[in-house]
Amino acid sequence: MHPLVIQGGMGIGVSGWRLAGAVGRAGGLGVVSGVALDTMLARRLQDGDQDGQLRQALSQFPVQEVATRVLSRYFVSGGRVADQPYRPVARLTLQPSPDRQRLAVLAAFVEVHLARQAAGGAPVGINFMEKVQLAMPAAAYGAMLAGVDVILVGAGIPARLPWLLDTLSRHMRVEFPIDVAGSGQARHTLAFDPVALLGPRVAALSRPLFLAIVSSTTLATFLARDEKTRPDGFVVEGAVAGGHNAPPRGPLQLNERGEPVYGPRDAAGPAQFVALGLPFWLAGGYSQPDRVVAARSAGANGVQVGTPFALSRESGLSPSLRQQLLDHLREGQLDVRTDVRASPTGFPFKVARLGGTLSDPSVYELRRRICDLSYLRTPYMKRDLTIAYRCPAEPVDAYVRKGGPPSETVGRVCLCNALTAAVGLGQQRPDRLTESPILTLGADLDGAHALLRRYPEGWGAGDVIAYLTGS
Ligand SMILES: Cc1cc2nc3c(=O)[nH]c(=O)nc-3n(C[C@H](O)[C@H](O)[C@H](O)COP(=O)(O)O)c2cc1C
């Protein structure tokens, strides 16, 4: 299964099941984002699941008691009362409760089930961030229960994924290694036991393909060297891509806009990937037909594209924000900046500048820091050898109390809350304040401009595929 166009996974919720389904129907590989699906399922149920799609997918989950429990906890018929905060979902830890793990399995199942249904039989993928390690085993298993075809993992070194997928496809218990800062050589793991959580299953699951998202041949060569770590292929992502980017090599240099400067050493050459002998797709600025042809001529199987799909009708972005982005694009005012401070992960992150979002310093200054979703917080070892969690976007005093350097907190954006807000699921705070969104797009907008000329009223995912493939 080697599509010409992969629609890149876009979290949180930008590439949801509707977008992935539409891409699949048009002949591309549609990929749902696998980040924070549990929170999104819980919130959508509290918003009343207006079209009934979530409840339909829940009714297909193989262990109905689990689906019923989640429904009775979160579903609000007709939707929650305006201004009422969403009920929280327990945060990820190294020792999650069985119910917390079941919710994560169920949420990934629902998203992939709906995407597969919408794709009408075409393959579907799911995207995870390696940095969100604590979520990985349960979400991967849920996606596999729904029959996901491809798992794509970026933002880290996904060396354990082949083993994880092999083991989970046989419903076996895993002890998934987790990085714990300050714990030296000690090994820490997250236990995930499908049978203990959901009961025995008879048939093995089909093992999805695994594509590693990388930015350097060094990482790709390391992963490809051993069959235990070898992926089934690579997505090779350059520095103009939307979302997170790999940092430049060597000492960080900033240009006059405060963006990191990338040099020739940062561009992974297609020739080196050809030499590795595994299929690969090029990503970041490949959203025009001649770029697709160029990628093919360079030996790639095709391209992975994000930005034009994020702006398409089926995108999960809230319609008013998407419209503002299209208006700015039309007026030549859309500015995307690589921010080295925004993401708590420490990776550069692309931010589209739009008034009223956290890219606006006055909006940023107004937000009271709170860390309640916590997907990006990381475990660290305390002096008393117990494990705690911290995030540089949490309240500064809390982070510093946990031994984090104050300088790390400067300019950080709570991406968990802000990206959730960008898809219309922002948390309601006291005094009628709703969390403000942040938007990410790729820096290369040429494909989006060309699509806007063709489709002045906006476009659908199928139009993007037709444009890219010249069909
Ligand atoms: C809105 C948005 C969100 C993204 N989120 C993720 C993500 O969660 N995980 C990921 O691996 N890549 C993410 N990306 C990167 C895309 O999957 C894709 O590789 C990239 O956008 C390709 O570059 P392009 O935007 O120039 O087409 C995101 C991109 C966008 C535009």
Tab-separated table of C-alpha atoms in Angstrom, residues 5-383:
chain	number	residue	atom	x	y	z
A	5	VAL	CA	-0.256	11.438	-1.401
A	6	ILE	CA	-0.386	11.021	2.372
A	7	GLN	CA	-2.448	13.606	4.203
A	8	GLY	CA	-0.239	14.311	7.225
A	9	GLY	CA	-1.579	13.748	10.731
A	10	MET	CA	-2.499	17.109	12.259
A	11	GLY	CA	-3.154	17.420	15.955
A	12	ILE	CA	-5.073	18.180	17.974
A	13	GLY	CA	-8.131	17.178	15.968
A	14	VAL	CA	-7.307	19.101	12.765
A	15	SER	CA	-7.055	15.835	10.887
A	16	GLY	CA	-10.069	14.106	12.346
A	17	TRP	CA	-12.056	11.243	10.872
A	18	ARG	CA	-13.983	13.450	8.437
A	19	LEU	CA	-10.819	14.729	6.770
A	20	ALA	CA	-9.084	11.342	6.739
A	21	GLY	CA	-12.223	9.741	5.299
A	22	ALA	CA	-12.529	12.336	2.527
A	23	VAL	CA	-8.851	11.921	1.619
A	24	GLY	CA	-9.239	8.139	1.499
A	25	ARG	CA	-12.282	8.398	-0.757
A	26	ALA	CA	-10.285	10.631	-3.110
A	27	GLY	CA	-7.431	8.118	-3.384
A	28	GLY	CA	-4.909	9.431	-0.840
A	29	LEU	CA	-3.949	7.993	2.526
A	30	GLY	CA	-6.037	9.775	5.146
A	31	VAL	CA	-4.414	10.024	8.579
A	32	VAL	CA	-6.206	10.924	11.794
A	33	SER	CA	-4.280	12.610	14.576
A	34	GLY	CA	-3.929	10.284	17.563
A	35	VAL	CA	-3.104	13.001	20.111
A	36	ALA	CA	-5.565	13.743	22.943
A	37	LEU	CA	-8.366	11.696	21.389
A	38	ASP	CA	-9.623	10.748	24.853
A	39	THR	CA	-10.189	14.365	25.876
A	40	MET	CA	-11.831	15.107	22.548
A	41	LEU	CA	-14.190	12.131	22.784
A	42	ALA	CA	-15.176	13.131	26.329
A	43	ARG	CA	-15.790	16.755	25.286
A	44	ARG	CA	-17.729	15.903	22.145
A	45	LEU	CA	-19.974	13.616	24.147
A	46	GLN	CA	-20.556	16.465	26.593
A	47	ASP	CA	-21.482	18.649	23.622
A	48	GLY	CA	-24.255	16.166	22.907
A	49	ASP	CA	-22.807	14.221	19.926
A	50	GLN	CA	-25.281	16.136	17.771
A	51	ASP	CA	-25.095	13.901	14.687
A	52	GLY	CA	-24.954	10.648	16.677
A	53	GLN	CA	-21.746	9.493	14.951
A	54	LEU	CA	-19.809	8.955	18.167
A	55	ARG	CA	-22.547	6.843	19.710
A	56	GLN	CA	-22.796	4.816	16.516
A	57	ALA	CA	-19.025	4.127	16.652
A	58	LEU	CA	-19.197	3.342	20.378
A	59	SER	CA	-21.853	0.727	19.655
A	60	GLN	CA	-19.265	-1.106	17.527
A	61	PHE	CA	-16.642	-1.384	20.271
A	62	PRO	CA	-16.067	-5.068	21.047
A	63	VAL	CA	-16.509	-4.677	24.821
A	64	GLN	CA	-19.818	-2.898	25.268
A	65	GLU	CA	-19.572	-2.448	29.061
A	66	VAL	CA	-16.596	-0.148	28.453
A	67	ALA	CA	-18.487	1.972	25.908
A	68	THR	CA	-21.533	2.168	28.187
A	69	ARG	CA	-19.419	3.320	31.147
A	70	VAL	CA	-17.847	6.111	29.119
A	71	LEU	CA	-21.240	7.178	27.761
A	72	SER	CA	-22.782	7.340	31.193
A	73	ARG	CA	-19.854	9.363	32.482
A	74	TYR	CA	-19.602	11.931	29.688
A	75	PHE	CA	-22.625	12.003	27.385
A	76	VAL	CA	-24.961	14.959	27.907
A	77	SER	CA	-28.121	14.672	25.851
A	78	GLY	CA	-28.657	17.944	23.971
A	79	GLY	CA	-25.208	19.190	25.018
A	80	ARG	CA	-23.892	20.823	28.195
A	81	VAL	CA	-25.281	24.125	29.365
A	82	ALA	CA	-23.423	27.068	27.780
A	83	ASP	CA	-20.505	28.328	29.908
A	84	GLN	CA	-20.350	25.114	31.878
A	85	PRO	CA	-16.786	23.738	32.019
A	86	TYR	CA	-16.085	20.342	30.491
A	87	ARG	CA	-15.638	17.504	32.962
A	88	PRO	CA	-11.951	16.676	33.256
A	89	VAL	CA	-10.339	13.487	32.014
A	90	ALA	CA	-7.704	12.025	34.352
A	91	ARG	CA	-4.202	12.992	33.297
A	92	LEU	CA	-1.655	10.575	31.883
A	93	THR	CA	0.729	9.007	34.401
A	94	LEU	CA	3.001	6.009	34.688
A	95	GLN	CA	0.287	4.270	36.720
A	96	PRO	CA	-3.006	5.036	35.018
A	97	SER	CA	-6.206	3.533	36.366
A	98	PRO	CA	-7.786	0.756	34.277
A	99	ASP	CA	-10.669	3.091	33.377
A	100	ARG	CA	-8.247	5.757	32.180
A	101	GLN	CA	-6.557	3.246	29.892
A	102	ARG	CA	-9.880	1.933	28.615
A	103	LEU	CA	-10.972	5.465	27.710
A	104	ALA	CA	-7.777	5.946	25.679
A	105	VAL	CA	-8.327	2.631	23.866
A	106	LEU	CA	-11.950	3.456	23.180
A	107	ALA	CA	-11.260	6.988	21.896
A	108	ALA	CA	-8.684	5.793	19.358
A	109	PHE	CA	-11.057	3.008	18.309
A	110	VAL	CA	-13.874	5.515	17.695
A	111	GLU	CA	-11.735	7.887	15.606
A	112	VAL	CA	-10.296	5.149	13.400
A	113	HIS	CA	-13.627	3.332	13.085
A	114	LEU	CA	-15.326	6.509	11.833
A	115	ALA	CA	-12.436	7.344	9.487
A	116	ARG	CA	-12.492	3.865	7.958
A	117	GLN	CA	-16.228	4.038	7.517
A	118	ALA	CA	-15.973	7.491	5.892
A	119	ALA	CA	-13.102	6.317	3.670
A	120	GLY	CA	-15.356	3.633	2.191
A	121	GLY	CA	-12.828	0.805	2.418
A	122	ALA	CA	-9.693	2.824	1.635
A	123	PRO	CA	-6.782	2.440	4.067
A	124	VAL	CA	-6.526	4.812	7.010
A	125	GLY	CA	-3.577	5.848	9.184
A	126	ILE	CA	-3.116	7.349	12.640
A	127	ASN	CA	-0.374	9.741	13.740
A	128	PHE	CA	1.264	9.820	17.167
A	129	MET	CA	3.926	12.001	18.730
A	130	GLU	CA	6.719	9.978	20.294
A	131	LYS	CA	7.047	12.735	22.912
A	132	VAL	CA	3.619	11.788	24.267
A	133	GLN	CA	4.928	8.372	25.288
A	134	LEU	CA	2.459	7.756	28.097
A	135	ALA	CA	-0.451	7.712	25.653
A	136	MET	CA	1.066	5.435	23.058
A	137	PRO	CA	0.276	1.796	23.990
A	138	ALA	CA	-3.434	2.302	24.757
A	139	ALA	CA	-4.072	4.544	21.755
A	140	ALA	CA	-2.168	2.257	19.382
A	141	TYR	CA	-4.135	-0.752	20.630
A	142	GLY	CA	-7.471	1.062	20.221
A	143	ALA	CA	-6.546	2.071	16.677
A	144	MET	CA	-5.557	-1.521	15.901
A	145	LEU	CA	-8.831	-2.874	17.290
A	146	ALA	CA	-10.575	-0.626	14.751
A	147	GLY	CA	-8.364	-1.986	11.949
A	148	VAL	CA	-5.965	0.903	11.341
A	149	ASP	CA	-3.687	0.258	8.349
A	150	VAL	CA	-0.727	2.549	9.062
A	151	ILE	CA	0.751	4.094	12.213
A	152	LEU	CA	2.972	7.141	11.697
A	153	VAL	CA	5.100	8.442	14.550
A	154	GLY	CA	7.172	11.630	14.684
A	155	ALA	CA	8.627	14.074	17.224
A	156	GLY	CA	11.135	11.728	18.803
A	157	ILE	CA	13.007	8.486	18.241
A	158	PRO	CA	10.348	5.831	17.686
A	159	ALA	CA	12.700	2.867	18.093
A	160	ARG	CA	10.262	0.716	20.087
A	161	LEU	CA	7.308	0.995	17.768
A	162	PRO	CA	7.899	-2.144	15.668
A	163	TRP	CA	8.101	-4.215	18.848
A	164	LEU	CA	5.073	-2.464	20.364
A	165	LEU	CA	2.902	-3.137	17.311
A	166	ASP	CA	4.047	-6.769	16.994
A	167	THR	CA	3.247	-7.401	20.659
A	168	LEU	CA	-0.092	-5.592	20.717
A	169	SER	CA	-1.282	-7.374	17.571
A	170	ARG	CA	-1.088	-10.589	19.637
A	171	HIS	CA	-2.975	-8.925	22.535
A	172	MET	CA	0.058	-9.399	24.748
A	173	ARG	CA	0.984	-7.327	27.789
A	174	VAL	CA	3.660	-4.710	27.195
A	175	GLU	CA	6.019	-2.866	29.497
A	176	PHE	CA	6.553	0.218	27.368
A	177	PRO	CA	9.793	2.086	28.238
A	178	ILE	CA	9.277	5.683	29.337
A	179	ASP	CA	11.957	8.386	29.605
A	180	VAL	CA	12.163	9.839	33.115
A	181	ALA	CA	14.418	12.896	33.425
A	182	GLY	CA	17.066	12.741	36.121
A	183	SER	CA	16.763	9.016	36.722
A	184	GLY	CA	20.123	8.039	35.226
A	185	GLN	CA	20.251	4.517	33.886
A	186	ALA	CA	17.133	3.343	35.772
A	187	ARG	CA	14.519	1.808	33.479
A	188	HIS	CA	10.916	2.955	33.804
A	189	THR	CA	7.980	1.411	32.031
A	190	LEU	CA	4.265	1.827	31.559
A	191	ALA	CA	2.378	-1.447	31.801
A	192	PHE	CA	-0.433	-2.050	29.346
A	193	ASP	CA	-2.280	-5.369	29.398
A	194	PRO	CA	-5.055	-5.699	26.791
A	195	VAL	CA	-6.466	-8.918	28.233
A	196	ALA	CA	-6.615	-7.624	31.817
A	197	LEU	CA	-8.359	-4.454	30.601
A	198	LEU	CA	-10.753	-5.821	28.010
A	199	GLY	CA	-10.810	-9.583	28.339
A	200	PRO	CA	-9.355	-12.168	25.957
A	201	ARG	CA	-9.691	-11.873	22.174
A	202	VAL	CA	-9.527	-14.889	19.929
A	203	ALA	CA	-8.091	-13.642	16.655
A	204	ALA	CA	-4.820	-11.764	16.336
A	205	LEU	CA	-5.084	-8.217	15.009
A	206	SER	CA	-3.523	-7.366	11.708
A	207	ARG	CA	-0.302	-5.530	12.338
A	208	PRO	CA	-0.360	-2.039	10.786
A	209	LEU	CA	2.537	-0.684	8.776
A	210	PHE	CA	4.766	1.654	10.722
A	211	LEU	CA	6.163	4.817	9.126
A	212	ALA	CA	8.727	6.830	11.093
A	213	ILE	CA	8.615	10.591	10.561
A	214	VAL	CA	12.207	11.813	10.509
A	215	SER	CA	14.166	14.880	9.505
A	216	SER	CA	17.643	13.437	9.246
A	217	THR	CA	19.319	10.488	7.615
A	218	THR	CA	21.208	9.913	10.871
A	219	LEU	CA	18.019	8.924	12.691
A	220	ALA	CA	16.690	7.019	9.679
A	221	THR	CA	19.926	5.043	9.330
A	222	PHE	CA	19.913	4.246	13.047
A	223	LEU	CA	16.324	2.963	12.892
A	224	ALA	CA	16.845	1.003	9.671
A	225	ARG	CA	19.984	-0.770	10.887
A	226	ASP	CA	18.309	-3.333	13.123
A	227	GLU	CA	15.158	-5.265	12.308
A	228	LYS	CA	13.885	-4.641	15.860
A	229	THR	CA	13.743	-0.890	15.205
A	230	ARG	CA	13.291	-0.858	11.428
A	231	PRO	CA	10.115	0.889	10.242
A	232	ASP	CA	8.255	-0.075	7.080
A	233	GLY	CA	9.108	3.302	5.594
A	234	PHE	CA	9.843	6.951	6.319
A	235	VAL	CA	8.200	10.315	6.027
A	236	VAL	CA	11.069	12.770	5.561
A	237	GLU	CA	9.964	16.115	6.903
A	238	GLY	CA	11.737	19.388	6.121
A	239	ALA	CA	11.840	22.578	8.175
A	240	VAL	CA	8.982	24.391	6.369
A	241	ALA	CA	6.432	21.744	7.453
A	242	GLY	CA	3.515	22.711	9.684
A	243	GLY	CA	3.398	21.717	13.361
A	244	HIS	CA	6.645	20.827	15.158
A	245	ASN	CA	9.969	20.889	13.349
A	246	ALA	CA	13.288	19.301	14.209
A	247	PRO	CA	15.719	21.890	15.602
A	248	PRO	CA	18.587	22.927	13.311
A	249	ARG	CA	21.873	21.136	13.820
A	250	GLY	CA	24.643	22.890	15.691
A	251	PRO	CA	24.343	26.047	17.794
A	252	LEU	CA	20.981	27.792	17.484
A	253	GLN	CA	21.082	30.903	15.306
A	254	LEU	CA	18.085	33.184	14.878
A	255	ASN	CA	17.222	35.419	11.923
A	256	GLU	CA	15.836	38.963	12.216
A	257	ARG	CA	12.327	37.520	12.799
A	258	GLY	CA	13.598	35.425	15.692
A	259	GLU	CA	13.293	32.211	13.679
A	260	PRO	CA	15.868	29.428	13.709
A	261	VAL	CA	18.217	29.439	10.742
A	262	TYR	CA	18.421	26.120	8.912
A	263	GLY	CA	21.430	25.318	6.735
A	264	PRO	CA	22.302	22.762	4.055
A	265	ARG	CA	23.223	20.200	6.741
A	266	ASP	CA	19.593	20.206	7.891
A	267	ALA	CA	18.189	19.096	4.537
A	268	ALA	CA	17.969	15.307	4.372
A	269	GLY	CA	18.838	14.316	0.809
A	270	PRO	CA	16.474	11.933	-1.004
A	271	ALA	CA	19.484	10.045	-2.433
A	272	GLN	CA	20.418	8.870	1.053
A	273	PHE	CA	16.902	7.585	1.597
A	274	VAL	CA	16.953	5.744	-1.719
A	275	ALA	CA	20.105	4.053	-0.482
A	276	LEU	CA	18.330	2.845	2.674
A	277	GLY	CA	16.027	0.797	0.451
A	278	LEU	CA	12.779	1.499	2.331
A	279	PRO	CA	9.789	3.374	0.877
A	280	PHE	CA	9.717	7.074	1.728
A	281	TRP	CA	7.558	10.157	1.298
A	282	LEU	CA	8.790	13.764	1.297
A	283	ALA	CA	7.001	16.323	3.468
A	284	GLY	CA	7.110	20.071	4.038
A	285	GLY	CA	6.433	22.314	1.052
A	286	TYR	CA	5.269	19.553	-1.338
A	287	SER	CA	1.801	20.932	-1.930
A	288	GLN	CA	2.052	21.627	-5.665
A	289	PRO	CA	1.849	19.157	-8.559
A	290	ASP	CA	5.361	19.907	-9.838
A	291	ARG	CA	6.719	19.232	-6.332
A	292	VAL	CA	5.001	15.845	-6.346
A	293	VAL	CA	6.636	15.060	-9.696
A	294	ALA	CA	9.998	16.234	-8.339
A	295	ALA	CA	9.617	14.001	-5.270
A	296	ARG	CA	8.878	11.006	-7.495
A	297	SER	CA	11.854	11.744	-9.737
A	298	ALA	CA	14.072	11.909	-6.664
A	299	GLY	CA	13.064	8.347	-5.810
A	300	ALA	CA	10.324	9.003	-3.245
A	301	ASN	CA	7.065	7.028	-3.311
A	302	GLY	CA	5.212	10.299	-2.997
A	303	VAL	CA	4.609	13.179	-0.648
A	304	GLN	CA	3.011	13.926	2.701
A	305	VAL	CA	1.049	17.179	2.697
A	306	GLY	CA	-0.511	19.117	5.571
A	307	THR	CA	-1.284	22.807	5.071
A	308	PRO	CA	-3.788	22.643	2.159
A	309	PHE	CA	-5.718	19.924	4.010
A	310	ALA	CA	-5.751	21.941	7.237
A	311	LEU	CA	-7.457	24.715	5.263
A	312	SER	CA	-9.914	22.413	3.514
A	313	ARG	CA	-13.634	22.143	4.297
A	314	GLU	CA	-13.226	18.799	6.091
A	315	SER	CA	-10.495	20.130	8.399
A	316	GLY	CA	-11.291	19.996	12.119
A	317	LEU	CA	-10.289	23.661	12.622
A	318	SER	CA	-13.176	25.710	13.919
A	319	PRO	CA	-14.952	27.159	10.846
A	320	SER	CA	-14.482	30.800	11.881
A	321	LEU	CA	-10.731	30.389	12.415
A	322	ARG	CA	-10.375	28.533	9.115
A	323	GLN	CA	-12.258	31.320	7.369
A	324	GLN	CA	-9.999	33.954	8.927
A	325	LEU	CA	-6.952	32.046	7.701
A	326	LEU	CA	-8.424	31.881	4.182
A	327	ASP	CA	-9.232	35.618	4.282
A	328	HIS	CA	-5.667	36.429	5.343
A	329	LEU	CA	-4.356	34.141	2.604
A	330	ARG	CA	-6.506	35.876	-0.010
A	331	GLU	CA	-5.258	39.282	1.117
A	332	GLY	CA	-1.633	38.136	1.108
A	333	GLN	CA	-1.510	38.736	4.877
A	334	LEU	CA	-1.047	35.199	6.141
A	335	ASP	CA	2.190	35.059	8.088
A	336	VAL	CA	3.592	31.834	9.522
A	337	ARG	CA	6.514	32.066	11.901
A	338	THR	CA	8.792	29.382	13.317
A	339	ASP	CA	8.634	29.947	17.065
A	340	VAL	CA	11.472	28.445	19.094
A	341	ARG	CA	9.797	29.158	22.449
A	342	ALA	CA	6.125	28.289	22.000
A	343	SER	CA	6.153	24.502	22.312
A	344	PRO	CA	6.784	22.945	25.732
A	345	THR	CA	8.590	20.128	23.888
A	346	GLY	CA	11.460	22.500	23.092
A	347	PHE	CA	11.071	21.784	19.372
A	348	PRO	CA	10.507	24.728	17.021
A	349	PHE	CA	6.802	25.088	16.265
A	350	LYS	CA	5.130	26.866	13.351
A	351	VAL	CA	2.636	29.518	14.436
A	352	ALA	CA	0.188	31.256	12.089
A	353	ARG	CA	-0.232	34.839	13.246
A	354	LEU	CA	-3.832	35.771	13.758
A	355	GLY	CA	-5.357	38.412	16.057
A	356	GLY	CA	-7.312	36.981	18.976
A	357	THR	CA	-5.109	33.876	19.161
A	358	LEU	CA	-2.138	33.244	21.437
A	359	SER	CA	0.172	34.404	18.627
A	360	ASP	CA	-0.959	37.891	19.662
A	361	PRO	CA	1.207	39.023	22.656
A	362	SER	CA	-1.730	40.783	24.330
A	363	VAL	CA	-3.802	37.578	24.262
A	364	TYR	CA	-0.808	35.568	25.470
A	365	GLU	CA	-0.205	37.904	28.416
A	366	LEU	CA	-3.847	37.665	29.508
A	367	ARG	CA	-3.933	33.890	29.852
A	368	ARG	CA	-3.662	32.527	33.362
A	369	ARG	CA	-1.352	29.531	33.247
A	370	ILE	CA	-2.939	26.210	34.095
A	371	CYS	CA	-1.882	22.662	33.257
A	372	ASP	CA	-4.927	20.406	33.318
A	373	LEU	CA	-4.717	18.430	30.071
A	374	SER	CA	-1.032	17.653	30.521
A	375	TYR	CA	-0.301	15.563	27.421
A	376	LEU	CA	3.046	17.316	27.033
A	377	ARG	CA	4.198	17.198	30.637
A	378	THR	CA	7.118	14.865	31.191
A	379	PRO	CA	8.050	12.587	34.082
A	380	TYR	CA	11.084	13.442	36.192
A	381	MET	CA	12.626	11.917	39.289
A	382	LYS	CA	12.410	13.878	42.509
A	383	ARG	CA	15.128	13.944	45.184
